[in-house]
Amino acid sequence: MPQNLRARLERIRETQKFNNSPDTSVTQCGNSEKAPPSKAALSSRGHKECSEWKEAGYKTLSRTLTLPLPLPAVLPETLSRLLPDLLKNQPDTPGTLPDPNSFLFFDLETTGLSGGAGTVAFLAAFGHFVRKKSTQKCYDNLEITQFLLLDYPGENDFLENVLSVINNFNKSFFLTTYNGKTFDTPLIKTRCLMNGLAFPQVLQLDLLYPSRRLWKRIISSCSQANVEAQVLGLDRTGDTPGALAPDIWFNFLRSGEELESCQPLLGICDHNVKDIFGLASLFKAFLEVAVSPLDAATRFRCDEENLAMCFRRYAADEETTDLLLEAAAKGYPRSCLRLGFDLFRQGCHEEGRSVLKRLTEPAASWKVPCSITVQALALRSLAIDADRRLGQKDTALKYIEMATSLPQLPGGLKADLEKRQEKLSVH
């Protein structure tokens, strides 16, 4: 029998003997016997509100916190322009947005960041919006529930608690995370599989990707902590860094009841609460940007160009034109290109030419680099306008020649330009 399998079976046998024993005051932790940490020890430094830990299974504790975080009861339709997963994940009800209470915020603290079978989740937190009365026009608070694993043998009960929250939440909800599609969800699925448990199919909303669209070019990093600090202005002074979570939990396993090991673990629990609160706050920020994008672009330091592109992808309304105008005025080249296209489509030909010609000027200053493709597309559009609308074939040919002379053009675009050049040269 392979050595690792023998060791695994031995551990299972020891766990079963322990679970069947009437005296559960002692647990095996490594090669030494240590008393399990008491609820009092873990509750000695908790959150001020509803902070007491309760037993939630073998070697598993839980607590529930309620934090103030108001949110409107009805989500704006424009939110789907920033968070497109809200629509594409709901094939049965296209075009409709869920209730705010349909978002279950989820975050894990683990023994490592590499994932894989050797990484264990020892702390899980869920959050959802709640209100005192269903008739209220807004939600009042964010309710957060945490589950803490105290030692490896309790993992099955820990996971069953996690699954219970997911299985008993609203019928159609979004498991809302930050990088959860890549890390949190695959990890918890793996741990469930290894414990013989089934993880349900869920709709997922990962706020990492829309955050990158709005802030990747604005702030140094799109980590959740950095977005919270530089965009939302949340203060995490005194917070225990999440990177220390593995060492803190392993030290807790070695030290057991000693208060010195409980205090850092409670610090990680508080860090986990802040992660859920920050995640819900970020969701609220997206909602506010969706309601008033022009005002929120400055308030939340959004990338004006990418914000305009998010809105233009789904509708070319007056608000989208205003966003494009704002971004173009600030020197974003893609916004200038799309604004020019929209102006031509709306019949504002003179204004469209003026916008697109700016993209052909070598001395034009841009907030971000103007790509070769954007310049070529602007010249192509100007050539079509000169040929078909103004009847100036020589001018059109000049624009096309300028475009074909640009280096490293995409193959399809280059072929289209050469075809137009050949056609104009004949005439």
XYZ file of C-alpha atoms in Angstrom:
427
model
C 0.000 0.000 0.000
C 1.451 3.438 -0.890
C 2.725 5.311 2.136
C 0.531 8.403 1.600
C -2.626 6.264 1.332
C -1.685 4.325 4.463
C -1.222 7.586 6.358
C -4.547 8.888 5.055
C -6.416 5.765 6.187
C -4.740 5.872 9.562
C -5.843 9.459 10.061
C -9.414 8.556 9.142
C -9.411 5.687 11.640
C -8.063 7.928 14.378
C -10.705 10.541 13.597
C -13.486 7.968 13.731
C -12.237 6.655 17.088
C -12.154 10.189 18.414
C -15.642 11.048 17.140
C -17.086 7.898 18.742
C -15.438 8.613 22.074
C -17.691 10.163 24.762
C -14.845 12.428 25.892
C -14.163 15.062 23.254
C -12.120 17.427 25.355
C -8.861 16.364 23.702
C -7.996 16.406 20.010
C -5.077 15.042 18.067
C -2.987 17.849 16.604
C 0.201 16.527 15.093
C 1.874 14.169 17.570
C 0.811 15.968 20.747
C -2.513 16.219 22.591
C -3.913 19.707 23.005
C -7.193 21.004 24.384
C -9.383 22.605 21.717
C -9.705 26.392 21.891
C -12.827 27.499 23.705
C -15.497 29.785 22.322
C -14.610 32.253 25.052
C -11.024 32.424 23.865
C -12.086 33.129 20.291
C -14.760 35.616 21.364
C -12.404 37.603 23.575
C -11.650 39.931 20.702
C -14.501 39.872 18.222
C -16.636 42.450 16.464
C -18.628 44.741 18.710
C -21.957 43.593 17.266
C -23.085 39.942 17.360
C -19.486 38.800 17.641
C -19.853 35.666 19.769
C -18.720 32.480 18.107
C -21.020 29.473 18.282
C -20.449 25.810 17.670
C -21.530 24.861 14.155
C -20.263 21.285 14.039
C -17.197 19.294 14.929
C -14.167 21.608 15.081
C -16.246 24.324 13.391
C -17.437 27.661 14.764
C -19.681 30.326 13.265
C -20.691 33.896 13.953
C -23.009 36.439 12.338
C -22.399 40.185 12.058
C -24.669 42.971 10.848
C -23.018 46.059 9.363
C -24.736 49.189 8.007
C -24.606 49.441 4.217
C -27.684 51.013 2.576
C -28.634 50.007 -0.973
C -31.658 50.813 -3.189
C -34.256 48.054 -3.415
C -34.382 48.232 -7.239
C -31.296 47.914 -9.421
C -30.954 50.214 -12.473
C -31.126 48.503 -15.883
C -27.857 50.200 -16.864
C -26.009 48.103 -14.265
C -25.890 45.249 -16.781
C -23.714 47.428 -19.039
C -21.009 47.365 -16.391
C -21.745 43.821 -15.161
C -22.800 41.908 -18.306
C -22.824 38.575 -16.443
C -26.110 39.697 -14.881
C -27.842 39.116 -18.201
C -25.885 36.392 -19.948
C -26.131 34.126 -16.905
C -29.933 34.305 -16.869
C -31.174 32.686 -20.088
C -34.682 32.142 -18.688
C -35.285 35.800 -17.885
C -33.342 37.841 -20.473
C -33.286 41.594 -19.988
C -34.263 41.529 -16.312
C -32.105 42.255 -13.295
C -32.332 40.333 -10.029
C -33.294 41.739 -6.646
C -30.378 43.085 -4.534
C -31.015 40.246 -2.100
C -30.065 37.823 -4.885
C -26.362 38.508 -4.455
C -24.487 36.252 -2.055
C -21.016 37.689 -1.429
C -18.425 34.999 -0.809
C -14.785 34.948 0.282
C -12.341 32.370 1.648
C -9.173 32.420 3.709
C -6.941 29.469 2.863
C -3.658 27.767 3.698
C -2.104 28.973 0.439
C -2.724 30.805 -2.828
C -1.582 28.110 -5.250
C -4.797 26.086 -5.104
C -4.639 22.358 -5.744
C -5.475 19.409 -3.515
C -3.092 20.474 -0.747
C -4.700 23.859 -0.108
C -7.406 23.949 2.562
C -10.010 26.641 3.217
C -10.196 27.281 6.952
C -12.415 30.388 6.961
C -15.450 31.141 4.801
C -17.635 34.237 4.848
C -20.973 35.010 3.202
C -22.716 38.368 3.014
C -26.075 39.540 1.718
C -28.184 42.673 1.906
C -31.065 42.710 4.384
C -33.812 45.161 5.348
C -36.039 45.402 8.383
C -39.289 45.469 6.396
C -40.004 44.217 2.891
C -41.923 47.433 2.175
C -38.858 49.616 2.683
C -37.477 51.365 -0.393
C -33.922 50.387 0.395
C -31.872 47.763 2.149
C -30.336 48.842 5.443
C -27.564 46.439 6.286
C -25.149 43.806 5.169
C -25.429 40.556 7.110
C -22.213 38.539 7.248
C -21.916 34.923 8.384
C -18.532 33.295 8.963
C -17.480 29.680 9.439
C -14.127 28.921 11.047
C -12.366 25.557 10.846
C -10.365 24.823 14.016
C -8.548 21.693 12.835
C -8.349 19.361 9.847
C -10.716 16.649 11.179
C -13.571 19.164 11.207
C -13.337 19.970 7.497
C -16.368 17.886 6.576
C -18.636 19.775 8.990
C -17.078 23.070 7.890
C -17.868 22.312 4.235
C -21.378 21.136 5.052
C -22.054 24.512 6.675
C -20.753 26.296 3.579
C -22.925 24.165 1.306
C -25.943 24.687 3.562
C -25.763 28.463 3.063
C -25.411 28.098 -0.719
C -28.139 25.461 -1.074
C -30.633 27.304 1.132
C -30.176 30.796 -0.312
C -32.566 32.323 -2.857
C -33.620 30.120 -5.760
C -31.709 32.119 -8.390
C -28.806 34.024 -6.950
C -25.335 35.158 -7.930
C -22.361 33.912 -5.956
C -20.483 37.208 -5.988
C -16.717 37.165 -5.529
C -13.484 38.942 -6.351
C -11.356 36.571 -8.431
C -13.657 33.812 -7.217
C -14.093 32.202 -10.636
C -10.366 31.485 -10.713
C -9.620 30.802 -7.054
C -12.381 30.612 -4.406
C -14.974 28.556 -6.286
C -12.576 25.990 -7.814
C -10.880 25.543 -4.432
C -14.090 24.937 -2.486
C -15.279 22.550 -5.229
C -12.042 20.583 -4.877
C -12.371 20.359 -1.095
C -15.986 19.194 -1.441
C -14.949 16.543 -3.949
C -12.235 15.259 -1.620
C -14.782 15.009 1.210
C -17.431 13.257 -0.860
C -19.708 16.300 -1.041
C -21.418 17.787 -4.086
C -21.009 21.485 -4.852
C -24.132 22.820 -6.633
C -24.260 24.614 -9.962
C -24.456 28.341 -9.261
C -24.536 31.587 -11.213
C -21.364 33.546 -10.622
C -20.559 37.241 -10.673
C -16.850 38.030 -10.402
C -16.184 41.730 -9.811
C -12.488 41.469 -10.688
C -13.056 41.717 -14.435
C -15.334 44.799 -14.511
C -12.963 46.400 -11.993
C -10.085 45.917 -14.390
C -12.101 47.538 -17.175
C -12.711 50.669 -15.134
C -9.462 51.018 -13.182
C -6.633 48.979 -14.721
C -5.101 52.041 -16.404
C -5.852 54.338 -13.475
C -4.435 52.646 -10.370
C -1.275 50.643 -9.748
C -2.999 47.313 -9.080
C -6.540 45.945 -9.277
C -6.249 43.811 -6.154
C -9.345 44.137 -4.008
C -7.474 45.937 -1.235
C -6.037 48.447 -3.702
C -9.411 49.134 -5.343
C -10.942 49.626 -1.901
C -8.224 52.080 -0.875
C -7.721 54.070 -4.085
C -11.245 54.003 -5.526
C -13.677 53.531 -2.646
C -11.586 55.266 0.002
C -12.108 52.466 2.544
C -9.708 52.579 5.478
C -8.050 49.314 6.478
C -5.735 50.736 9.098
C -4.721 48.016 11.535
C -5.959 45.249 9.275
C -4.141 41.910 9.372
C -2.762 41.241 5.868
C -4.432 38.285 4.173
C -1.017 36.992 3.076
C -0.344 36.071 6.716
C -3.436 33.860 6.950
C -1.685 30.508 6.277
C 1.056 31.076 8.878
C -1.462 32.324 11.447
C -3.720 29.292 11.068
C -0.831 26.819 11.178
C 0.522 28.548 14.281
C -2.958 28.332 15.803
C -2.993 24.559 15.185
C 0.326 24.209 16.962
C -0.595 26.463 19.896
C -4.243 25.516 20.455
C -5.772 27.123 23.552
C -3.027 29.707 24.080
C -4.450 33.215 23.808
C -1.407 34.400 21.846
C -2.437 32.164 18.930
C -6.145 33.063 19.157
C -5.595 36.808 18.814
C -3.913 36.672 15.360
C -6.559 34.211 14.155
C -9.292 36.632 15.185
C -7.396 39.298 13.263
C -7.709 37.171 10.117
C -11.421 36.668 10.866
C -11.857 40.449 11.045
C -9.863 40.779 7.804
C -12.274 38.324 6.206
C -15.236 40.452 7.354
C -13.628 43.504 5.773
C -13.183 41.588 2.522
C -16.919 40.853 2.378
C -17.832 44.423 3.326
C -15.411 45.754 0.689
C -16.861 43.413 -1.921
C -20.413 44.585 -1.180
C -19.226 48.218 -1.191
C -17.641 47.692 -4.597
C -20.926 46.271 -5.895
C -22.662 49.389 -4.583
C -20.072 51.572 -6.362
C -20.850 49.863 -9.684
C -24.527 50.569 -9.045
C -23.822 54.279 -8.484
C -21.684 54.459 -11.640
C -24.531 52.832 -13.598
C -27.060 55.359 -12.284
C -25.000 58.459 -13.037
C -21.924 57.579 -15.112
C -20.814 61.134 -15.909
C -20.746 62.194 -12.266
C -19.418 58.879 -10.982
C -16.579 58.789 -13.516
C -14.881 61.585 -11.608
C -16.040 60.531 -8.164
C -14.743 56.966 -8.545
C -11.761 57.801 -10.775
C -13.074 55.659 -13.623
C -11.313 55.165 -16.924
C -13.615 57.411 -18.971
C -12.854 55.658 -22.235
C -13.547 52.137 -21.009
C -16.643 53.371 -19.202
C -17.919 54.870 -22.448
C -17.130 51.611 -24.280
C -19.125 49.631 -21.690
C -22.180 51.788 -22.322
C -21.745 51.884 -26.109
C -21.574 48.077 -26.303
C -25.262 47.828 -25.416
C -26.837 51.079 -26.549
C -26.054 54.209 -28.541
C -28.298 56.567 -26.603
C -27.850 60.188 -25.598
C -26.102 59.230 -22.380
C -23.588 57.120 -24.303
C -22.855 60.022 -26.658
C -22.248 62.277 -23.664
C -19.805 59.736 -22.214
C -17.956 59.507 -25.523
C -17.810 63.299 -25.821
C -16.415 63.549 -22.311
C -13.781 60.875 -22.932
C -12.833 62.254 -26.355
C -12.391 65.737 -24.913
C -9.964 64.295 -22.353
C -7.818 62.728 -25.062
C -8.898 59.091 -25.301
C -8.361 57.866 -28.905
C -10.847 54.959 -28.988
C -13.551 57.287 -27.717
C -12.743 59.726 -30.515
C -13.053 56.939 -33.074
C -16.386 55.623 -31.757
C -17.725 59.153 -31.331
C -16.855 59.894 -34.959
C -18.656 56.743 -36.101
C -21.737 57.641 -34.048
C -21.798 61.220 -35.316
C -21.701 59.983 -38.930
C -24.512 57.554 -38.133
C -26.577 60.379 -36.598
C -26.103 62.586 -39.665
C -23.699 65.029 -37.967
C -21.134 64.702 -40.743
C -19.127 67.875 -40.179
C -18.697 67.128 -36.478
C -17.783 63.507 -37.277
C -15.067 64.586 -39.728
C -13.601 66.976 -37.188
C -13.375 64.261 -34.541
C -11.872 61.641 -36.875
C -9.348 64.033 -38.415
C -7.895 64.576 -34.974
C -6.846 60.908 -34.996
C -4.802 61.495 -38.163
C -2.798 64.421 -36.764
C 0.770 63.403 -35.789
C 1.019 66.164 -33.190
C -2.194 65.282 -31.381
C -1.743 64.536 -27.680
C -3.468 61.544 -26.137
C -4.064 60.432 -22.574
C -3.240 56.855 -23.638
C -1.346 55.773 -26.808
C -3.286 55.910 -30.060
C -2.902 52.533 -31.768
C -2.146 51.965 -35.447
C -5.490 50.182 -35.861
C -7.440 53.157 -34.499
C -5.633 55.543 -36.865
C -6.248 53.249 -39.834
C -9.957 52.880 -39.047
C -10.316 56.665 -38.757
C -8.641 57.156 -42.154
C -10.804 54.440 -43.690
C -13.996 56.118 -42.406
C -12.839 59.521 -43.694
C -12.089 57.968 -47.094
C -15.568 56.438 -47.338
C -17.103 59.798 -46.362
C -15.025 61.690 -48.953
C -15.874 59.185 -51.692
C -19.567 58.587 -51.123
C -20.806 61.742 -49.441
C -18.516 64.506 -50.737
C -17.669 62.965 -54.116
C -13.971 63.711 -53.612
C -12.251 60.557 -54.863
C -8.785 62.119 -54.840
C -9.182 63.029 -51.185
C -10.513 59.550 -50.459
C -7.493 57.973 -52.186
C -5.173 60.177 -50.151
C -6.738 58.960 -46.907
C -6.443 55.313 -48.001
C -2.797 55.739 -48.995
C -2.062 57.268 -45.594
C -3.713 54.276 -43.957
C -1.891 51.617 -46.010
C 1.451 53.256 -45.212
C 0.985 52.617 -41.491
C 3.197 49.796 -40.192
C 2.015 46.448 -38.777
C -1.624 46.671 -39.835
C -3.853 43.686 -39.005
C -4.153 41.358 -41.996
C -7.892 41.740 -42.574
C -7.819 45.530 -42.289
C -4.803 45.792 -44.582
C -6.526 43.674 -47.243
C -9.665 45.837 -47.050
C -7.624 49.043 -47.432
C -5.651 47.682 -50.399
C -8.900 46.653 -52.096
C -10.319 50.158 -51.634
C -7.063 51.694 -52.859
C -7.179 49.609 -56.033
C -10.802 50.556 -56.677
C -10.164 54.292 -56.179
C -7.034 54.215 -58.344
C -9.038 52.855 -61.306
C -11.320 55.843 -61.238
